[in-house]
Amino acid sequence: KMATRNKMAKLISTLHKKLPSVLHQPAQTLAFNVQVKYAGTSGIWIEKLQEDEVIMTLKNRFRIQNHIKGVHACGMALLAESSTGAVIGMNLPDEALPLLKSMTIDYVRVAKGDLRGVAHITEEQKLSMMTEPKGSVVVPVVVTDSDGHEPIKATMTWAWIPKKRKDPKE
């Protein structure tokens, strides 16, 4: 396990140390959704938030449904983007700004019920983020529905660049 190295990873580690385990998911979900407001609006829930793996869920509820009462295509894309973005966010140094470069999504079947997104990154990708001031990584994500099927096949490409330093005269 790699050392905690950025604000997001430190916050999640602190939440896990100080709160009873029953509060881990609500606390990490709130921490993420405060920063990523659209995820909160849509109801993204974080089951697992670690440096090597992120698991998020999205309930099939009225406000995110399509015309056939399933999770809307944009909701599925949000789950894929949020899962991959969070795993990037757990690893990227504080001096770097993450940017979604591209999303490739094939809608392969009708989604049934609630959705689950699982994103992983490799040790090589982590090392690249730690050592290169800018770059990009392809992050696959597996999205499954209540029946265990994959309604989408998705890959997100995340880039990072150095954050702009504030001018001390400002």
PDB file of C-alpha atoms in Angstrom:
ATOM      1  CA  LYS A   1       0.000   0.000   0.000  1.00  0.00           C
ATOM      2  CA  MET A   2       1.385   3.387  -1.008  1.00  0.00           C
ATOM      3  CA  ALA A   3       1.705   6.256   1.458  1.00  0.00           C
ATOM      4  CA  THR A   4      -1.104   8.784   1.676  1.00  0.00           C
ATOM      5  CA  ARG A   5       0.002  11.754  -0.374  1.00  0.00           C
ATOM      6  CA  ASN A   6      -2.758  14.203  -1.272  1.00  0.00           C
ATOM      7  CA  LYS A   7      -5.529  16.103   0.515  1.00  0.00           C
ATOM      8  CA  MET A   8      -8.329  13.836  -0.724  1.00  0.00           C
ATOM      9  CA  ALA A   9      -6.575  10.613   0.333  1.00  0.00           C
ATOM     10  CA  LYS A  10      -5.660  12.164   3.711  1.00  0.00           C
ATOM     11  CA  LEU A  11      -9.269  13.281   4.299  1.00  0.00           C
ATOM     12  CA  ILE A  12     -10.663   9.827   3.524  1.00  0.00           C
ATOM     13  CA  SER A  13      -8.022   8.178   5.714  1.00  0.00           C
ATOM     14  CA  THR A  14      -8.898  10.531   8.597  1.00  0.00           C
ATOM     15  CA  LEU A  15     -12.644   9.865   8.177  1.00  0.00           C
ATOM     16  CA  HIS A  16     -12.003   6.117   8.302  1.00  0.00           C
ATOM     17  CA  LYS A  17      -9.814   6.412  11.416  1.00  0.00           C
ATOM     18  CA  LYS A  18     -12.080   8.753  13.393  1.00  0.00           C
ATOM     19  CA  LEU A  19     -15.576   7.562  12.460  1.00  0.00           C
ATOM     20  CA  PRO A  20     -17.263   4.251  13.178  1.00  0.00           C
ATOM     21  CA  SER A  21     -17.350   2.007  10.097  1.00  0.00           C
ATOM     22  CA  VAL A  22     -21.113   2.481   9.698  1.00  0.00           C
ATOM     23  CA  LEU A  23     -20.424   6.150   8.878  1.00  0.00           C
ATOM     24  CA  HIS A  24     -17.588   5.612   6.362  1.00  0.00           C
ATOM     25  CA  GLN A  25     -19.804   5.454   3.275  1.00  0.00           C
ATOM     26  CA  PRO A  26     -22.033   8.439   4.148  1.00  0.00           C
ATOM     27  CA  ALA A  27     -19.009  10.573   5.118  1.00  0.00           C
ATOM     28  CA  GLN A  28     -16.933   9.803   2.015  1.00  0.00           C
ATOM     29  CA  THR A  29     -20.008  10.258  -0.195  1.00  0.00           C
ATOM     30  CA  LEU A  30     -20.672  13.674   1.350  1.00  0.00           C
ATOM     31  CA  ALA A  31     -17.003  14.694   1.018  1.00  0.00           C
ATOM     32  CA  PHE A  32     -17.025  13.768  -2.694  1.00  0.00           C
ATOM     33  CA  ASN A  33     -20.438  15.244  -3.505  1.00  0.00           C
ATOM     34  CA  VAL A  34     -19.589  18.587  -1.889  1.00  0.00           C
ATOM     35  CA  GLN A  35     -16.787  18.896  -4.464  1.00  0.00           C
ATOM     36  CA  VAL A  36     -18.599  17.251  -7.396  1.00  0.00           C
ATOM     37  CA  LYS A  37     -22.027  18.823  -7.083  1.00  0.00           C
ATOM     38  CA  TYR A  38     -23.644  17.092 -10.078  1.00  0.00           C
ATOM     39  CA  ALA A  39     -22.781  13.712  -8.556  1.00  0.00           C
ATOM     40  CA  GLY A  40     -24.636  14.744  -5.403  1.00  0.00           C
ATOM     41  CA  THR A  41     -27.620  16.046  -7.363  1.00  0.00           C
ATOM     42  CA  SER A  42     -27.907  12.728  -9.190  1.00  0.00           C
ATOM     43  CA  GLY A  43     -27.464  10.582  -6.074  1.00  0.00           C
ATOM     44  CA  ILE A  44     -24.013   9.029  -6.550  1.00  0.00           C
ATOM     45  CA  TRP A  45     -23.132   6.913  -3.482  1.00  0.00           C
ATOM     46  CA  ILE A  46     -19.587   5.788  -2.644  1.00  0.00           C
ATOM     47  CA  GLU A  47     -19.250   2.246  -1.313  1.00  0.00           C
ATOM     48  CA  LYS A  48     -15.453   2.110  -1.485  1.00  0.00           C
ATOM     49  CA  LEU A  49     -12.933   4.919  -1.946  1.00  0.00           C
ATOM     50  CA  GLN A  50      -9.338   3.703  -1.958  1.00  0.00           C
ATOM     51  CA  GLU A  51      -6.186   4.495  -3.892  1.00  0.00           C
ATOM     52  CA  ASP A  52      -6.415   1.363  -6.031  1.00  0.00           C
ATOM     53  CA  GLU A  53     -10.191   0.922  -6.348  1.00  0.00           C
ATOM     54  CA  VAL A  54     -13.364   2.995  -6.239  1.00  0.00           C
ATOM     55  CA  ILE A  55     -16.876   1.540  -6.122  1.00  0.00           C
ATOM     56  CA  MET A  56     -19.876   3.823  -6.596  1.00  0.00           C
ATOM     57  CA  THR A  57     -23.571   3.161  -6.990  1.00  0.00           C
ATOM     58  CA  LEU A  58     -26.486   5.017  -8.533  1.00  0.00           C
ATOM     59  CA  LYS A  59     -30.030   4.098  -7.594  1.00  0.00           C
ATOM     60  CA  ASN A  60     -32.641   3.984 -10.331  1.00  0.00           C
ATOM     61  CA  ARG A  61     -34.899   6.721  -8.993  1.00  0.00           C
ATOM     62  CA  PHE A  62     -37.413   8.927 -10.746  1.00  0.00           C
ATOM     63  CA  ARG A  63     -35.317  12.069 -11.227  1.00  0.00           C
ATOM     64  CA  ILE A  64     -32.586  10.289 -13.219  1.00  0.00           C
ATOM     65  CA  GLN A  65     -34.792   7.959 -15.263  1.00  0.00           C
ATOM     66  CA  ASN A  66     -35.201   7.852 -19.007  1.00  0.00           C
ATOM     67  CA  HIS A  67     -38.445   7.310 -20.936  1.00  0.00           C
ATOM     68  CA  ILE A  68     -38.369   3.535 -20.249  1.00  0.00           C
ATOM     69  CA  LYS A  69     -37.881   3.921 -16.471  1.00  0.00           C
ATOM     70  CA  GLY A  70     -34.197   2.971 -16.456  1.00  0.00           C
ATOM     71  CA  VAL A  71     -31.216   5.100 -15.454  1.00  0.00           C
ATOM     72  CA  HIS A  72     -30.754   7.753 -18.148  1.00  0.00           C
ATOM     73  CA  ALA A  73     -27.721   7.473 -20.457  1.00  0.00           C
ATOM     74  CA  CYS A  74     -26.255  10.606 -18.863  1.00  0.00           C
ATOM     75  CA  GLY A  75     -26.615   9.008 -15.415  1.00  0.00           C
ATOM     76  CA  MET A  76     -24.659   5.966 -16.589  1.00  0.00           C
ATOM     77  CA  ALA A  77     -21.971   8.267 -18.017  1.00  0.00           C
ATOM     78  CA  LEU A  78     -21.867  10.211 -14.728  1.00  0.00           C
ATOM     79  CA  LEU A  79     -21.344   7.002 -12.742  1.00  0.00           C
ATOM     80  CA  ALA A  80     -18.484   5.947 -15.036  1.00  0.00           C
ATOM     81  CA  GLU A  81     -16.903   9.411 -14.971  1.00  0.00           C
ATOM     82  CA  SER A  82     -17.270   9.816 -11.189  1.00  0.00           C
ATOM     83  CA  SER A  83     -15.812   6.373 -10.405  1.00  0.00           C
ATOM     84  CA  THR A  84     -12.758   6.904 -12.592  1.00  0.00           C
ATOM     85  CA  GLY A  85     -12.351  10.527 -11.508  1.00  0.00           C
ATOM     86  CA  ALA A  86     -12.376   9.550  -7.838  1.00  0.00           C
ATOM     87  CA  VAL A  87      -9.666   6.921  -8.279  1.00  0.00           C
ATOM     88  CA  ILE A  88      -7.587   9.547 -10.119  1.00  0.00           C
ATOM     89  CA  GLY A  89      -8.346  12.051  -7.335  1.00  0.00           C
ATOM     90  CA  MET A  90      -7.113   9.642  -4.663  1.00  0.00           C
ATOM     91  CA  ASN A  91      -3.696   9.454  -6.353  1.00  0.00           C
ATOM     92  CA  LEU A  92      -2.938  12.731  -8.097  1.00  0.00           C
ATOM     93  CA  PRO A  93      -0.606  15.117  -6.229  1.00  0.00           C
ATOM     94  CA  ASP A  94      -2.219  18.306  -4.899  1.00  0.00           C
ATOM     95  CA  GLU A  95      -0.171  20.387  -7.369  1.00  0.00           C
ATOM     96  CA  ALA A  96      -1.903  18.702 -10.334  1.00  0.00           C
ATOM     97  CA  LEU A  97      -5.282  19.498 -11.881  1.00  0.00           C
ATOM     98  CA  PRO A  98      -7.251  16.482 -13.180  1.00  0.00           C
ATOM     99  CA  LEU A  99      -9.147  16.918 -16.447  1.00  0.00           C
ATOM    100  CA  LEU A 100     -11.373  14.452 -18.245  1.00  0.00           C
ATOM    101  CA  LYS A 101      -9.887  14.218 -21.725  1.00  0.00           C
ATOM    102  CA  SER A 102     -12.321  11.764 -23.315  1.00  0.00           C
ATOM    103  CA  MET A 103     -15.062   9.325 -22.507  1.00  0.00           C
ATOM    104  CA  THR A 104     -15.883   6.363 -24.693  1.00  0.00           C
ATOM    105  CA  ILE A 105     -19.187   4.711 -23.905  1.00  0.00           C
ATOM    106  CA  ASP A 106     -20.972   1.998 -25.824  1.00  0.00           C
ATOM    107  CA  TYR A 107     -24.541   1.412 -24.704  1.00  0.00           C
ATOM    108  CA  VAL A 108     -24.907  -2.336 -25.206  1.00  0.00           C
ATOM    109  CA  ARG A 109     -28.119  -3.281 -23.375  1.00  0.00           C
ATOM    110  CA  VAL A 110     -31.017  -1.812 -21.409  1.00  0.00           C
ATOM    111  CA  ALA A 111     -30.035  -1.275 -17.764  1.00  0.00           C
ATOM    112  CA  LYS A 112     -32.208  -2.983 -15.154  1.00  0.00           C
ATOM    113  CA  GLY A 113     -32.508  -1.394 -11.713  1.00  0.00           C
ATOM    114  CA  ASP A 114     -29.666   0.210  -9.788  1.00  0.00           C
ATOM    115  CA  LEU A 115     -26.152   0.597 -11.168  1.00  0.00           C
ATOM    116  CA  ARG A 116     -22.671  -0.038  -9.764  1.00  0.00           C
ATOM    117  CA  GLY A 117     -19.408   1.372 -11.144  1.00  0.00           C
ATOM    118  CA  VAL A 118     -16.009  -0.106 -10.298  1.00  0.00           C
ATOM    119  CA  ALA A 119     -12.808   1.679 -11.373  1.00  0.00           C
ATOM    120  CA  HIS A 120      -9.189   0.577 -10.892  1.00  0.00           C
ATOM    121  CA  ILE A 121      -5.811   2.037 -11.730  1.00  0.00           C
ATOM    122  CA  THR A 122      -2.485   0.245 -11.966  1.00  0.00           C
ATOM    123  CA  GLU A 123       0.711   0.784  -9.989  1.00  0.00           C
ATOM    124  CA  GLU A 124       2.309   2.059 -13.217  1.00  0.00           C
ATOM    125  CA  GLN A 125      -0.461   4.659 -13.599  1.00  0.00           C
ATOM    126  CA  LYS A 126      -0.019   5.763  -9.970  1.00  0.00           C
ATOM    127  CA  LEU A 127       3.722   6.137 -10.506  1.00  0.00           C
ATOM    128  CA  SER A 128       3.130   8.158 -13.672  1.00  0.00           C
ATOM    129  CA  MET A 129       0.811  10.553 -11.798  1.00  0.00           C
ATOM    130  CA  MET A 130       3.340  10.953  -8.979  1.00  0.00           C
ATOM    131  CA  THR A 131       6.370  11.583 -11.178  1.00  0.00           C
ATOM    132  CA  GLU A 132       5.170  13.368 -14.337  1.00  0.00           C
ATOM    133  CA  PRO A 133       4.021  17.022 -14.128  1.00  0.00           C
ATOM    134  CA  LYS A 134       1.506  16.357 -16.901  1.00  0.00           C
ATOM    135  CA  GLY A 135       0.220  13.307 -18.684  1.00  0.00           C
ATOM    136  CA  SER A 136      -2.777  11.098 -19.210  1.00  0.00           C
ATOM    137  CA  VAL A 137      -4.043   7.646 -18.296  1.00  0.00           C
ATOM    138  CA  VAL A 138      -6.813   5.441 -19.647  1.00  0.00           C
ATOM    139  CA  VAL A 139      -9.043   4.243 -16.812  1.00  0.00           C
ATOM    140  CA  PRO A 140     -11.437   1.395 -17.527  1.00  0.00           C
ATOM    141  CA  VAL A 141     -14.618   1.127 -15.472  1.00  0.00           C
ATOM    142  CA  VAL A 142     -17.060  -1.749 -15.146  1.00  0.00           C
ATOM    143  CA  VAL A 143     -20.698  -0.685 -14.776  1.00  0.00           C
ATOM    144  CA  THR A 144     -23.194  -3.393 -13.847  1.00  0.00           C
ATOM    145  CA  ASP A 145     -26.955  -3.318 -13.256  1.00  0.00           C
ATOM    146  CA  SER A 146     -29.133  -5.116 -10.686  1.00  0.00           C
ATOM    147  CA  ASP A 147     -29.095  -8.270 -12.841  1.00  0.00           C
ATOM    148  CA  GLY A 148     -25.274  -8.292 -12.920  1.00  0.00           C
ATOM    149  CA  HIS A 149     -25.148  -7.392 -16.615  1.00  0.00           C
ATOM    150  CA  GLU A 150     -23.030  -4.592 -18.121  1.00  0.00           C
ATOM    151  CA  PRO A 151     -25.390  -2.126 -19.848  1.00  0.00           C
ATOM    152  CA  ILE A 152     -22.425  -0.022 -20.971  1.00  0.00           C
ATOM    153  CA  LYS A 153     -18.796  -0.568 -21.909  1.00  0.00           C
ATOM    154  CA  ALA A 154     -16.892   2.535 -20.830  1.00  0.00           C
ATOM    155  CA  THR A 155     -13.351   3.867 -20.799  1.00  0.00           C
ATOM    156  CA  MET A 156     -12.361   7.286 -19.503  1.00  0.00           C
ATOM    157  CA  THR A 157      -9.116   9.044 -20.400  1.00  0.00           C
ATOM    158  CA  TRP A 158      -7.959  11.394 -17.653  1.00  0.00           C
ATOM    159  CA  ALA A 159      -5.229  13.986 -18.105  1.00  0.00           C
ATOM    160  CA  TRP A 160      -3.465  16.131 -15.548  1.00  0.00           C
ATOM    161  CA  ILE A 161      -1.602  19.403 -15.780  1.00  0.00           C
ATOM    162  CA  PRO A 162       0.126  21.566 -13.168  1.00  0.00           C
ATOM    163  CA  LYS A 163      -2.245  23.841 -11.261  1.00  0.00           C
ATOM    164  CA  LYS A 164      -1.665  27.518 -11.919  1.00  0.00           C
ATOM    165  CA  ARG A 165       0.129  29.175  -9.036  1.00  0.00           C
ATOM    166  CA  LYS A 166      -1.583  32.246  -7.630  1.00  0.00           C
ATOM    167  CA  ASP A 167       0.414  35.423  -8.119  1.00  0.00           C
ATOM    168  CA  PRO A 168       1.537  36.533  -4.604  1.00  0.00           C
ATOM    169  CA  LYS A 169       0.799  40.161  -5.588  1.00  0.00           C
ATOM    170  CA  GLU A 170      -2.932  39.371  -6.022  1.00  0.00           C
TER     171      GLU A 170
END
